[in-house]
XYZ file of C-alpha atoms in Angstrom:
611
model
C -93.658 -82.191 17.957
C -90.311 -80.318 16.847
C -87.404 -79.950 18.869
C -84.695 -77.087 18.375
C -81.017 -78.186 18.144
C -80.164 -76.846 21.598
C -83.366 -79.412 22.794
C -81.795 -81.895 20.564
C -78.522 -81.792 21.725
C -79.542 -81.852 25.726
C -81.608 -85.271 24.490
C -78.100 -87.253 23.311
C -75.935 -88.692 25.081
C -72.568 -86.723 26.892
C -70.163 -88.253 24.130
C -72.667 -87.248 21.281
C -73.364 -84.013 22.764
C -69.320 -83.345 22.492
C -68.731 -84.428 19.063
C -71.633 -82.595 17.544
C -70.301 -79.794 18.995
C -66.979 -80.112 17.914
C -67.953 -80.497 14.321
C -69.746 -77.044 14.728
C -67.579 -75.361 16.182
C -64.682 -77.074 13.313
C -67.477 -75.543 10.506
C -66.943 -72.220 11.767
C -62.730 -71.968 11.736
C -60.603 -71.713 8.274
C -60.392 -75.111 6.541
C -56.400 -76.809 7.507
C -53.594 -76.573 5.147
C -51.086 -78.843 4.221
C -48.009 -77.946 2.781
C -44.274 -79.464 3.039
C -41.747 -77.857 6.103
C -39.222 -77.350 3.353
C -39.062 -77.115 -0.221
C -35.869 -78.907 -0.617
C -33.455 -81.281 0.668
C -30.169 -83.499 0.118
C -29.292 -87.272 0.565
C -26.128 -89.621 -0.660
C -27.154 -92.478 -2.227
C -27.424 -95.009 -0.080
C -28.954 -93.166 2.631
C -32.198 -92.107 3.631
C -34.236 -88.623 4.136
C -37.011 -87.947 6.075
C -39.415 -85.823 4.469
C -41.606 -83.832 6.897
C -45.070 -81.917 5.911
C -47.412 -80.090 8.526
C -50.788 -79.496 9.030
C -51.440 -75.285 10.025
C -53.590 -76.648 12.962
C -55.308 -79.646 14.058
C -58.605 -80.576 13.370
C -61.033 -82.663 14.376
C -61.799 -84.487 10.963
C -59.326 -86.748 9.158
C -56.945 -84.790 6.308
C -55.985 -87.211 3.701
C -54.154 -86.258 0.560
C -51.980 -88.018 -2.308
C -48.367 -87.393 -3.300
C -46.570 -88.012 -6.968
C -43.132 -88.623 -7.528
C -40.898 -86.840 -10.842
C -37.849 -86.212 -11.352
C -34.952 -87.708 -13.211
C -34.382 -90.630 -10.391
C -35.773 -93.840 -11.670
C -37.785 -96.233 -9.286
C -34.812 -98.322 -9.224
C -33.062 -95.516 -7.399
C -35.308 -95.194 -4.375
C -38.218 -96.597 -2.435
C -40.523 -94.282 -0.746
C -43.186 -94.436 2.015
C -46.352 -94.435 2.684
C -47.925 -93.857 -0.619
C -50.647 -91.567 0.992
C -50.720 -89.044 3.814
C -53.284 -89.508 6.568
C -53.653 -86.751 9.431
C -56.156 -87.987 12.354
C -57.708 -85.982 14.325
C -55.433 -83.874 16.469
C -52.112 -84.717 14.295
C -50.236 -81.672 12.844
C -47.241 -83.659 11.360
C -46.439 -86.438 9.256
C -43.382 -87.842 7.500
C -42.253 -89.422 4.350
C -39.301 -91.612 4.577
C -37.163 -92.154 1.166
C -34.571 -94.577 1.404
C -32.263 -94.464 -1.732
C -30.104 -97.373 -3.702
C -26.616 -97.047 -3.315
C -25.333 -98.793 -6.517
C -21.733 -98.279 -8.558
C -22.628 -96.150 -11.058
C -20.614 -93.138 -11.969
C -23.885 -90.483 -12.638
C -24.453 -86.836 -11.530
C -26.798 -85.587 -8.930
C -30.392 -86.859 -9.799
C -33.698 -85.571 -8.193
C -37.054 -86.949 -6.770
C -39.510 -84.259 -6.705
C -43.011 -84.919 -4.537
C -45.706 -82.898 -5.521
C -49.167 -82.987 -3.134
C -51.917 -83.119 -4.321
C -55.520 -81.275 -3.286
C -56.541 -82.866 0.049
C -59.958 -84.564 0.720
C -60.413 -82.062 3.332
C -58.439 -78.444 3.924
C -56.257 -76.749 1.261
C -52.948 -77.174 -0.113
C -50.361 -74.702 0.950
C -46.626 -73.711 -0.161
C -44.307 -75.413 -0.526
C -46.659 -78.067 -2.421
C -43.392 -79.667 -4.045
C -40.512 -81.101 -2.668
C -37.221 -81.633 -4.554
C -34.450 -84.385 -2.679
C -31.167 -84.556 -4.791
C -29.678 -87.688 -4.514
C -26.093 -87.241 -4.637
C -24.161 -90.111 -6.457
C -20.906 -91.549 -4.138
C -19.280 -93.560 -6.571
C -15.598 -92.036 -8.003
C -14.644 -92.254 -10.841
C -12.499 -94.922 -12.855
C -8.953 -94.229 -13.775
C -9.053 -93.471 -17.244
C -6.145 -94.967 -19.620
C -4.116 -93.432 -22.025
C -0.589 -93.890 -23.703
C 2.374 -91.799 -22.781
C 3.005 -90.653 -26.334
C 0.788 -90.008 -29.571
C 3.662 -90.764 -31.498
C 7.160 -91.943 -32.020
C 9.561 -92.042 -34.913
C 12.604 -93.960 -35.538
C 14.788 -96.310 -38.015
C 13.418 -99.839 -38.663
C 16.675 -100.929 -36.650
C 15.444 -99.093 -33.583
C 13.231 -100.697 -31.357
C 10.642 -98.067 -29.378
C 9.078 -98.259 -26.163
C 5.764 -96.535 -25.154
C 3.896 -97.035 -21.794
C 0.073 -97.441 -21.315
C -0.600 -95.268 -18.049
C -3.280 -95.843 -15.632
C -4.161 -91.912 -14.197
C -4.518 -93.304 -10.826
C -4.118 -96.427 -9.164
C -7.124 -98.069 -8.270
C -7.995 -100.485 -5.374
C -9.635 -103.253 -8.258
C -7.473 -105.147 -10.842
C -7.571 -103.154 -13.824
C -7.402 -104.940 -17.563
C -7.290 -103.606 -21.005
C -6.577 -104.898 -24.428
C -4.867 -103.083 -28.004
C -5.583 -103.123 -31.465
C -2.476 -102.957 -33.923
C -3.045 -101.285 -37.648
C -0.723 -98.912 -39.780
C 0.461 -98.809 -43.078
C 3.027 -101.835 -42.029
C 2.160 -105.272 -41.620
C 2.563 -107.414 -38.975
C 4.376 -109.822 -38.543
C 6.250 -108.854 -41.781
C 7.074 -105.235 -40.442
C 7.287 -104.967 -36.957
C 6.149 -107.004 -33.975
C 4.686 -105.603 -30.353
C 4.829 -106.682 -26.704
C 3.766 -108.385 -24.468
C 0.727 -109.422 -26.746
C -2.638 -109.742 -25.558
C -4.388 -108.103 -22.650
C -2.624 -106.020 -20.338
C -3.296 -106.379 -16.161
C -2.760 -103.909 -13.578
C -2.673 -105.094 -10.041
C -3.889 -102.825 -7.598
C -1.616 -100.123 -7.053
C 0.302 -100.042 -10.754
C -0.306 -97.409 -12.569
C 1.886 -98.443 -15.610
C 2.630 -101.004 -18.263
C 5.175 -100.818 -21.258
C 5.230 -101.944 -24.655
C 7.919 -102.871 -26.823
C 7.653 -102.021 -30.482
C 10.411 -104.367 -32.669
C 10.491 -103.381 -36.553
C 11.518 -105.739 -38.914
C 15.000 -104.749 -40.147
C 14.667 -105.616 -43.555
C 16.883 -104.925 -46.948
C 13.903 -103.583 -48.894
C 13.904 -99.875 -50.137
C 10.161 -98.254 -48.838
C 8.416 -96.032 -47.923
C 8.165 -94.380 -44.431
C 5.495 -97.045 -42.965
C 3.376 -96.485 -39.761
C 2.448 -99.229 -37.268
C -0.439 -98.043 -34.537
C -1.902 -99.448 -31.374
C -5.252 -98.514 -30.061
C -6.273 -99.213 -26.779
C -9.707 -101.117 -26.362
C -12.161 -102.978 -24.291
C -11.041 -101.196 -20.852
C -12.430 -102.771 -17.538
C -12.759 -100.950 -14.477
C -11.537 -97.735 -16.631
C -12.205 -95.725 -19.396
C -10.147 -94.789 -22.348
C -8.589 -91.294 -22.172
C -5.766 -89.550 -23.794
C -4.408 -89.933 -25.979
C -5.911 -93.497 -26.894
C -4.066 -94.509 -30.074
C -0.022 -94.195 -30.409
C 1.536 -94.379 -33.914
C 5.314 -95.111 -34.561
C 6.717 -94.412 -37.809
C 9.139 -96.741 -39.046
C 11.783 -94.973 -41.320
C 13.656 -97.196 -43.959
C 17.593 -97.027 -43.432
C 17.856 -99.096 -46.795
C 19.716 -97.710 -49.200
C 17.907 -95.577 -52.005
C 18.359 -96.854 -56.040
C 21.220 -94.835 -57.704
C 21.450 -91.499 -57.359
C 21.885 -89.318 -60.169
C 18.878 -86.978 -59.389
C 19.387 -82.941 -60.118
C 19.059 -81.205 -56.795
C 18.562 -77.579 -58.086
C 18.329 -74.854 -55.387
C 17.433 -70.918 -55.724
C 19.975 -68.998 -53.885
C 18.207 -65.344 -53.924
C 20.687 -61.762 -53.321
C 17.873 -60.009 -51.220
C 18.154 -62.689 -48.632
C 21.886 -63.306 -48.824
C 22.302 -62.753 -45.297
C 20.111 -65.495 -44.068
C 22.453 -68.241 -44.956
C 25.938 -66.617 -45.826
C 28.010 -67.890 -48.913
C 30.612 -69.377 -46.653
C 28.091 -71.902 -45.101
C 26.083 -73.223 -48.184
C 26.732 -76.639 -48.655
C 27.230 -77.001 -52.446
C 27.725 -80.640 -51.983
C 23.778 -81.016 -51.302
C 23.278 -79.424 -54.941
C 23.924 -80.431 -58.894
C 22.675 -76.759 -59.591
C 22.483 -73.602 -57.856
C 20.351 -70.957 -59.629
C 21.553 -67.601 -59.023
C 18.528 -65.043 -58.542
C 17.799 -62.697 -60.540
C 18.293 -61.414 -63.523
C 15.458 -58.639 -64.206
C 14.357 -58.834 -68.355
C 13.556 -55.396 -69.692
C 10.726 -54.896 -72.264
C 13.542 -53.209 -75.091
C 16.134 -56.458 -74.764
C 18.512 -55.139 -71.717
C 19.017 -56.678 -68.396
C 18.751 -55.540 -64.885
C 21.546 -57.249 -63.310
C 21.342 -55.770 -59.714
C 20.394 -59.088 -58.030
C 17.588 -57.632 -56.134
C 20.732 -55.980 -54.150
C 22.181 -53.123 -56.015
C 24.031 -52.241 -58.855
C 27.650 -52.682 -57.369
C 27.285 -55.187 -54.485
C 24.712 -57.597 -56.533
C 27.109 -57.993 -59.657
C 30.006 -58.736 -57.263
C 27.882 -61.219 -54.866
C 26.469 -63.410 -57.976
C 30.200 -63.772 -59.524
C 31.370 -64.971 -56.073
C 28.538 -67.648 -55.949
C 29.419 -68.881 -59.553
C 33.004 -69.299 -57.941
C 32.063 -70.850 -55.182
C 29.947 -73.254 -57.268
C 32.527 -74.641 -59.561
C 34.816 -74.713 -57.130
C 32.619 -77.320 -55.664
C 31.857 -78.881 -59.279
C 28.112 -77.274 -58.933
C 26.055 -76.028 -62.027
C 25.820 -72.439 -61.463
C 22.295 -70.767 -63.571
C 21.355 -67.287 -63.858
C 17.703 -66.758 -62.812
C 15.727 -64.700 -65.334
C 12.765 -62.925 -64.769
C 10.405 -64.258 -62.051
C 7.307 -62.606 -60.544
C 6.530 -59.535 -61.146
C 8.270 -59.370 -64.200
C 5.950 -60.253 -67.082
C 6.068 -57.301 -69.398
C 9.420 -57.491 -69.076
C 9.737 -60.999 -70.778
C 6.661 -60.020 -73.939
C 8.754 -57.302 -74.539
C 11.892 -58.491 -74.729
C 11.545 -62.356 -76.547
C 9.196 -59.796 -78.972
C 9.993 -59.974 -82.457
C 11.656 -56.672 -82.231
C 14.027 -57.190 -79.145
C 14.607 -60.987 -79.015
C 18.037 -61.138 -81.038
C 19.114 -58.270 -78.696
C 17.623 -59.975 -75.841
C 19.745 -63.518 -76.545
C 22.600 -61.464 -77.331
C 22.735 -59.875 -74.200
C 22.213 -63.370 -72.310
C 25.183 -64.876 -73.888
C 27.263 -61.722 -72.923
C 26.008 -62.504 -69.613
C 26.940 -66.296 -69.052
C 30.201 -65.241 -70.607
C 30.830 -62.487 -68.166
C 29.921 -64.182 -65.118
C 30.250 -67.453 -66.031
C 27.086 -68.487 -66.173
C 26.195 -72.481 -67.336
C 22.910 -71.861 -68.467
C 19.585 -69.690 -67.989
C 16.076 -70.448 -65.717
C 13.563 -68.559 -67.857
C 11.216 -68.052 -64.976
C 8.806 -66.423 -67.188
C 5.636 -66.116 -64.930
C 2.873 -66.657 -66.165
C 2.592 -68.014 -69.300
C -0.079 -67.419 -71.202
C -1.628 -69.154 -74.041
C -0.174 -66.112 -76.236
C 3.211 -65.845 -74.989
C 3.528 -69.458 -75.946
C 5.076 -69.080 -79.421
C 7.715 -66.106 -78.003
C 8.746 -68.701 -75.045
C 9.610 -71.135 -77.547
C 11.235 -69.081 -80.282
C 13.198 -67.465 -77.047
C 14.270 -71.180 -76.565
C 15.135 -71.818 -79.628
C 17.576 -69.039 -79.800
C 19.257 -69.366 -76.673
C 19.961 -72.993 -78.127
C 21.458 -71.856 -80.916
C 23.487 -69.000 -79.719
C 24.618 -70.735 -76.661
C 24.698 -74.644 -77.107
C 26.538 -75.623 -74.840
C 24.596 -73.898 -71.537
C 22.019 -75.475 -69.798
C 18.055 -74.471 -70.454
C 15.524 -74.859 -67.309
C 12.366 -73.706 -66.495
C 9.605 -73.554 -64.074
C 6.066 -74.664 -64.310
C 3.169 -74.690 -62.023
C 1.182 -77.077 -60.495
C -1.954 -78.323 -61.415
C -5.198 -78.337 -59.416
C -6.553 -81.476 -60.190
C -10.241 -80.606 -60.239
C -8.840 -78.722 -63.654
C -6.746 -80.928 -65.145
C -6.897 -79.194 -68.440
C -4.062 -76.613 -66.941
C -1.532 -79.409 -67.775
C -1.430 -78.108 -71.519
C 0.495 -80.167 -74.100
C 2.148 -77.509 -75.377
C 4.857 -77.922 -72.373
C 5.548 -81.396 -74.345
C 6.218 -79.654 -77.164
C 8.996 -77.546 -76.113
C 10.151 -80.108 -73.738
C 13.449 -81.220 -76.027
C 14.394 -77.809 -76.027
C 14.999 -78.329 -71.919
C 17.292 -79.699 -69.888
C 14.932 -79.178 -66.639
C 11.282 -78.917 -66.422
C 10.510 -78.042 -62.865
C 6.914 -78.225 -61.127
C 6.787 -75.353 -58.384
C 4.851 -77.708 -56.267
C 5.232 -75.750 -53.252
C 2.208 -73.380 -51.625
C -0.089 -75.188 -53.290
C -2.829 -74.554 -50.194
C -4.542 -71.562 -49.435
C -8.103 -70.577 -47.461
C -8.657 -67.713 -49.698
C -9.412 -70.099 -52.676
C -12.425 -71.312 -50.689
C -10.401 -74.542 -49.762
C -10.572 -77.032 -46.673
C -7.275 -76.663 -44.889
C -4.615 -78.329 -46.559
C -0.542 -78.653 -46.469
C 2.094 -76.569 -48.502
C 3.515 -79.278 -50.711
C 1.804 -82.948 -49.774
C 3.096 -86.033 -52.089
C -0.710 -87.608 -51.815
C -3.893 -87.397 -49.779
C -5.580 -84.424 -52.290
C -9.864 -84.725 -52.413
C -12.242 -82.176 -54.232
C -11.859 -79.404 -51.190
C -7.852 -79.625 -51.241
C -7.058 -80.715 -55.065
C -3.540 -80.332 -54.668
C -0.472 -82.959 -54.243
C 2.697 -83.472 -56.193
C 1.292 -86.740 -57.103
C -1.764 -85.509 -59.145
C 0.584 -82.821 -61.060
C 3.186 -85.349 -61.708
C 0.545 -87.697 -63.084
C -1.254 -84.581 -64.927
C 2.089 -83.344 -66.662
C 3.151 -87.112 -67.442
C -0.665 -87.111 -69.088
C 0.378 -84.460 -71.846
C 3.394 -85.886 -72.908
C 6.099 -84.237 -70.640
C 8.567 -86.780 -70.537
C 9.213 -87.929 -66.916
C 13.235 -88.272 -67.386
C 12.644 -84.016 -67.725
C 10.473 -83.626 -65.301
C 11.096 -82.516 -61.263
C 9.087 -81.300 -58.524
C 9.589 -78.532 -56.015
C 10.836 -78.146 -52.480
C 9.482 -75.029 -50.274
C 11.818 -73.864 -47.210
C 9.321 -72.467 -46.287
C 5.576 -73.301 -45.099
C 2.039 -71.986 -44.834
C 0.251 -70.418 -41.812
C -3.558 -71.318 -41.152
C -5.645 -69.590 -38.060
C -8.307 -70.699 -36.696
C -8.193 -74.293 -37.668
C -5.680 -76.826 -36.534
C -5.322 -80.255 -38.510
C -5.408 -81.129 -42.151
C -8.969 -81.809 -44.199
C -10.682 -79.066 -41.989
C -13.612 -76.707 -43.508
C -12.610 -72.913 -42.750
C -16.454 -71.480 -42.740
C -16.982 -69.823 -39.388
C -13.948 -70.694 -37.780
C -12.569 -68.146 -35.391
C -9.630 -66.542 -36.457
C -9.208 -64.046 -34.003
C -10.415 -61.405 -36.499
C -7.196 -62.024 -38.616
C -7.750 -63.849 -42.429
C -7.505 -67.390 -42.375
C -4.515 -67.054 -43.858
C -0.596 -65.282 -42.566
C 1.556 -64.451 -45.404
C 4.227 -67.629 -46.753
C 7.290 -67.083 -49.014
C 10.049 -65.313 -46.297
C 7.779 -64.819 -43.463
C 7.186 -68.603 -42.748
C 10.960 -69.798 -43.491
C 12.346 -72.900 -41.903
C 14.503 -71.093 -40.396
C 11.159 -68.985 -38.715
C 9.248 -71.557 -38.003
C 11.886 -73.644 -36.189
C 12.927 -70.539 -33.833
C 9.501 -68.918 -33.144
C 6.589 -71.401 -34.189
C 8.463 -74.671 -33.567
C 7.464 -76.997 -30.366
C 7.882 -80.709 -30.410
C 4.492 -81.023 -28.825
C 3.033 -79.353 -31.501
C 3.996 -81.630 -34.053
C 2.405 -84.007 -36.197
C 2.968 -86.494 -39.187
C 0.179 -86.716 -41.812
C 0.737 -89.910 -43.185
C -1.640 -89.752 -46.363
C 0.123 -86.904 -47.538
C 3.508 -87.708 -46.578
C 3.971 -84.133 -44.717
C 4.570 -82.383 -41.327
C 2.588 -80.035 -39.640
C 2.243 -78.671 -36.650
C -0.768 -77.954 -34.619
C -1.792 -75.378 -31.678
C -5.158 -75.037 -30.322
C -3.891 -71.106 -29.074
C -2.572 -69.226 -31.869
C 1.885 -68.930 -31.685
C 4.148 -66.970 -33.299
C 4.369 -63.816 -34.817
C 1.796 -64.239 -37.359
C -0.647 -66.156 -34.478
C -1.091 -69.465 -36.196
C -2.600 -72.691 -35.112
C -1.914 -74.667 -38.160
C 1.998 -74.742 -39.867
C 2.698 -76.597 -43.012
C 5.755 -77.215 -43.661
C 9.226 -79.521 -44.794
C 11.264 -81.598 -42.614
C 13.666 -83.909 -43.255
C 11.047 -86.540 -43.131
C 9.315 -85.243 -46.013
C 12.265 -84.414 -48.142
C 13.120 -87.991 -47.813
C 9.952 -88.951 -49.116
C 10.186 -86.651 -51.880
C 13.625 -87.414 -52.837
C 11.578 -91.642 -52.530
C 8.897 -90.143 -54.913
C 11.370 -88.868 -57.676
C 13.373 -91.998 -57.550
C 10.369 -94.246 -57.568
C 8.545 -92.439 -60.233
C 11.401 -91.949 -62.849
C 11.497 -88.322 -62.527
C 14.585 -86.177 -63.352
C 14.831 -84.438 -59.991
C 14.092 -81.038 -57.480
C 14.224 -77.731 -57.388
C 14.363 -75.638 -54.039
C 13.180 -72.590 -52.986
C 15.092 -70.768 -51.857
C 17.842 -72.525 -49.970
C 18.445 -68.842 -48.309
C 15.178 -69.771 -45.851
C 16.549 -73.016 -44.823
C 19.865 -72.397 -42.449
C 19.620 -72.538 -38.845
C 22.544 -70.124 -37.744
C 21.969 -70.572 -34.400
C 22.290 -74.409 -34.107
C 25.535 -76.125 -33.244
C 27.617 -76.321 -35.631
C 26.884 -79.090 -38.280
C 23.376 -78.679 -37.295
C 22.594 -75.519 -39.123
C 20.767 -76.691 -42.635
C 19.310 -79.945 -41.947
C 17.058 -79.590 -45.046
C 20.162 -79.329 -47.576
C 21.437 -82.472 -45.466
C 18.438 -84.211 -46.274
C 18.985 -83.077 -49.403
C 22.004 -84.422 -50.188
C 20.648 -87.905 -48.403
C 17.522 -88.379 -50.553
C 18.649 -87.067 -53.942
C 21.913 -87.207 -54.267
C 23.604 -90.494 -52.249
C 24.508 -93.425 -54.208
C-alpha cells in the first residue's frame, strides 16, 4: 500500500510534521543573499572594526560561506575573526571583528579588502567586497639638516655652522658626521666637538666649530666638508652636507705678471675714465682701431669720428700718468676682410705706415692685432705684418689674441703660433665663453681652470697644456678673464645634459658679451642664495630652479674674486706670462659704496700684480 504525502505527513510525529513543512514551504521562496552592510570602512592602527554582513531574510537552513583577505596590509598588521561565516537558522546578521597592530612605523594608509565568496546555500549579493583602511598613527621623525650648504673664509678665520633638528622631539635624538674635502685633516683644519652629536629632548640645535690650520704655505683655495650620517630617531634632510672653503691669505710668489685689460669706447659710460683703477693693470688696450682692406684706418673708436679720437688720447694720458702700457686695439670681430686686405702684398707698407703714424699721434706703446680668425692662409700675411711692425716700430710693444682649444681637437693648437711667437711680446688665450648649449654640449662654465670631460672639453688648463704642446713658450703665454658670464635655461648646475630640458620655450642659451656683465649680473641676477662654488673647476655659478633676470636664467657662469684669485694662482704656478681682460668696461659697480665699485680689478691687482 502507498500513502500520499498529505497521509504521510498526518503519520509523523508533531515536530516532524513542522519541519517537513518548513523545508517546503523554504523550497518555494527566493534562495537568501549575503552581501556586506557597507562596502567600506576606516580604523587607526591599533584599533579595531567591526565588520557587519546581512542575510536578505532568514531561513530555515544553515548559510555558510568563506571570506579572503587582500590588500596591501600584511598579516603582521591585523588579526581577523572568525575565518568563516555561519548563519543558523533564523539569524540575519553576523560580524567580523579585525583588530589591527599598532606598531611605530612611519607608512601611509594601507588596506584589508574581504571578498565573500559563493555560499553553500543562497547567493552572493553587493557589496561582495569590503575595503578597511588602516590609518597609520605614528608622526614623523624630525629630519636633520645643517644651517648652511656652504661657508667661505681665510684659513685664519674659524667658521661655525649648526646641525638643526626641524622639531624637537620627545626621544633623545643622535647623529654622527663624515669629514672629506680637498684639505686634510688634521694638517688643514680641525672640527668640533668630534664624534656623535646628542640632542636631549627638547634641543633642536647643535654647533660645530670649523678651525683651519693657519699655515705659511702658498695653495690653492682648499675645501673641507662634513656630511651628516647614521641618524637615530631622524632622518637626514636638507641640506645634508656643508662645505667651507678655506682661502689661503699666504702671500703669492713675486709678482711681475702682465695684467692687460680691454677698455672698449662703445661702453665708455659703464665705468667712466675717472674711476678706472690703472693701478690693477700693466696694460690697458685701447679698443678699436677698424683696418680697412686698401691700408687706412678707421679710428672712430666704435664712438664717432670727433668724440672717439678725443676719448682714446685721454685714456693714453691717463695711462702713463699712472705708468700703464697704453695699446691700440686693431681689428677684432667682424673685421676680417679688413685685415687680408690690408697686411696684402699691395697695402701692407701703407698699412704699417699708417700704424706708426698712429702710435706717434696718440701715443700709442704698441699694437693688439686682434685679427679674428686666422686662417691657415692668412698665416704668412700675419707674420710678414709682424715682421714689419717690428721693424718700423721697434721699440712698441706687439700682442695678440688666440683662441682656446677644445680639447677633444687638440690639433687646433697649431705650431705655427710657435713660430711667430719671438716676434710677440704677449700671446693671449681668450679663454673666456668657452661654454655654449648650441654646440650640443652638457652645461658647462664660462672660463673654468679644470674639471673639462668629453661633453664640456673646455678649461684653461687643457689650452694652456695644448699651446705649451706646440712650442708656445709659456714665459709668452697668458690666459683670459671674462667680466662677463654665460646664461643657461632650463638647467641649473654644472655637468648637466640639455636634451629635453624645459626652457620655457626660449634657446638654451641668453646672449653673453654686454648683456651678462658683472656689473648685470650682480644688480639683476645676483642672490647670495643662489650661489655656488664648483670646486673642480675652480669657478662660481649661480643656480635658480625659477628662471631670474632679464634674460630668465637658471644657470649664471661667471667671475668673482674667488676665481680671479685662482687664476692669477694658475699663471703664477704654471710659469705663464700673465692675463688679459675683457673688457674692464663690464666690471664696475657704480652703485656700490664707494671703494666697493670694481671688485674684479681689485682682485686683479691682488692676484697678479702684488709682490
Amino acid at each position: 500500500m502507498r500513502l500520499g504525502a498529505a497521509a504521510l505527513c498526518l503519520a509523523m510525529a508533531p515536530s516532524a510534521q513542522a519541519g517537513l513543512l518548513d523545508n517546503l514551504l523554504e523550497a518555494l521562496k527566493p534562495k537568501p543573499v549575503v552581501s556586506f552592510e557597507a562596502a567600506a570602512s576606516q580604523v587607526t592602527e591599533g584599533g579595531a572594526r567591526t565588520i557587519s554582513l546581512k542575510l536578505s531574510r532568514s531561513s530555515t537552513r544553515t548559510v555558510a560561506l568563506s571570506y579572503t583577505r587582500g590588500g596591501s596590509a600584511g598579516a603582521a598588521d591585523y588579526s581577523a575573526t572568525p575565518a568563516t561565516i555561519q548563519f543558523a537558522p533564523g539569524e540575519t546578521l553576523k560580524t567580523i571583528s579585525v583588530s589591527t597592530v599598532d606598531d611605530t612605523q612611519v607608512e601611509g594608509p594601507e588596506t584589508l579588502v574581504l571578498t565573500l565568496g559563493t555560499p553553500g546555500y543562497g547567493k552572493l549579493g553587493a557589496p561582495a567586497q569590503h575595503t578597511l583602511t588602516l590609518a597609520d598613527n605614528d608622526a614623523a621623525p624630525p629630519t636633520l639638516g645643517f644651517s648652511a650648504a656652504t661657508a667661505s673664509g681665510s684659513e685664519a678665520q674659524a667658521s661655525t655652522v649648526d646641525v638643526v633638528l626641524s622639531a624637537a622631539s620627545t626621544q633623545t635624538v643622535t647623529v654622527g658626521y663624515a669629514t672629506s674635502g680637498t684639505a686634510t685633516r688634521p694638517g688643514d683644519w680641525q672640527v668640533a666637538p668630534s664624534g656623535t652629536l646628542t640632542f636631549t629632548p627638547g634641543q633642536t640645535r647643535k654647533t660645530l666649530t670649523i678651525t683651519p690650520v693657519d699655515d705659511a704655505v702658498q695653495e690653492s683655495a682648499e675645501t673641507a666638508v662634513l656630511t651628516l650620517v647614521s641618524p637615530a630617531n631622524a632622518t637626514l634632510g636638507n641640506p645634508p652636507v656643508h662645505t667651507r672653503t678655506i682661502l689661503d691669505n699666504d702671500a703669492p710668489p713675486a709678482a711681475g705678471k702682465w695684467v692687460t685689460g680691454y677698455y672698449v669706447g662703445y661702453a665708455r659710460d659703464l665705468y667712466p675714465l675717472e674711476a678706472v683703477d690703472f693701478s690693477a693693470m700693466t696694460h690697458i688696450v685701447i679698443g678699436r682701431v677698424r683696418p680697412l682692406a686698401n691700408g687706412s684706418l678707421a679710428t672712430d673708436f666704435d664712438i664717432d669720428a670727433v668724440e672717439g679720437p678725443r676719448w682714446a688720447k685721454q685714456v693714453v694720458a691717463a695711462a702713463h700718468a699712472a705708468g700703464t702700457k697704453a695699446i691700440v686695439m686693431l681689428g677684432g670681430a667682424g673685421e676680417y676682410d679688413g685685415f687680408v686686405g690690408a697686411a696684402s702684398n699691395a697695402n701692407r707698407a701703407r698699412f704699417v705706415a699708417n700704424l706708426v703714424a698712429l702710435a706717434n699721434e696718440y701715443g700709442f706703446d704698441g699694437y693688439d692685432i686682434d685679427w679674428e680668425p686666422i686662417e691657415p692662409k692668412d698665416q704668412p700675411y700675419v707674420k710678414l705684418l709682424a715682421q714689419d711692425l717690428r721693424a718700423a716700430a721697434p721699440g712698441r710693444l706687439l700682442t695678440i689674441p688666440i683662441g682656446w682649444i677644445n680639447n677633444n681637437f687638440p690639433e687646433q693648437a697649431e705650431p705655427w703660433y710657435a713660430e711667430i711667437a719671438p716676434l710677440f711680446d704677449q700671446i693671449n688665450i681668450m679663454s673666456y665663453g668657452m661654454a655654449s648649449g648650441f654646440w650640443g654640449w652638457n652645461t658647462w662654465h664660462s672660463s673654468a681652470i679644470y674639471g673639462e670631460t668629453g661633453m664640456t672639453p673646455s678649461s684653461i688648463d687643457s689650452s694652456v697644456r695644448n699651446w705649451l704642446r706646440v712650442g708656445v713658450p709659456a714665459a709668452k703665454l697668458g690666459i683670459g678673464i671674462g667680466f662677463y658670464g654665460s646664461c643657461w635655461r632650463g638647467v641649473t648646475q654644472p655637468y648637466q645634459s640639455t636634451d629635453g630640458v624645459d626652457t620655457g620655450g626660449l634657446p638654451i642659451n641668453g646672449n653673453d658679451d654686454n648683456d651678462m656683465s658683472y656689473t648685470n649680473i650682480m644688480t639683476l641676477y645676483y642672490s647670495a642664495s643662489a650661489k655656488r662654488w664648483h670646486e673642480a673647476a675652480k669657478a662660481p655659478y649661480l643656480s635658480s630652479a625659477t628662471r631670474v633676470g632679464p634674460q630668465q636664467c637658471n644657470f649664471i657662469s661667471y667671475e668673482d674674486p674667488q676665481s680671479i684669485a685662482e687664476k692669477a694662482l694658475y699663471v703664477k704656478q704654471n710659469g705663464l706670462g700673465g692675463t688679459i681682460v675683457w673688457t674692464i668696461n663690464q666690471g664696475y659697480l657704480p652703485n656700490a659704496p664707494a671703494g666697493q665699485r670694481d671688485p674684479l680689478m681689485q682682485a686683479l691687482k691682488q692676484g697678479f700684480r702684488s709682490p
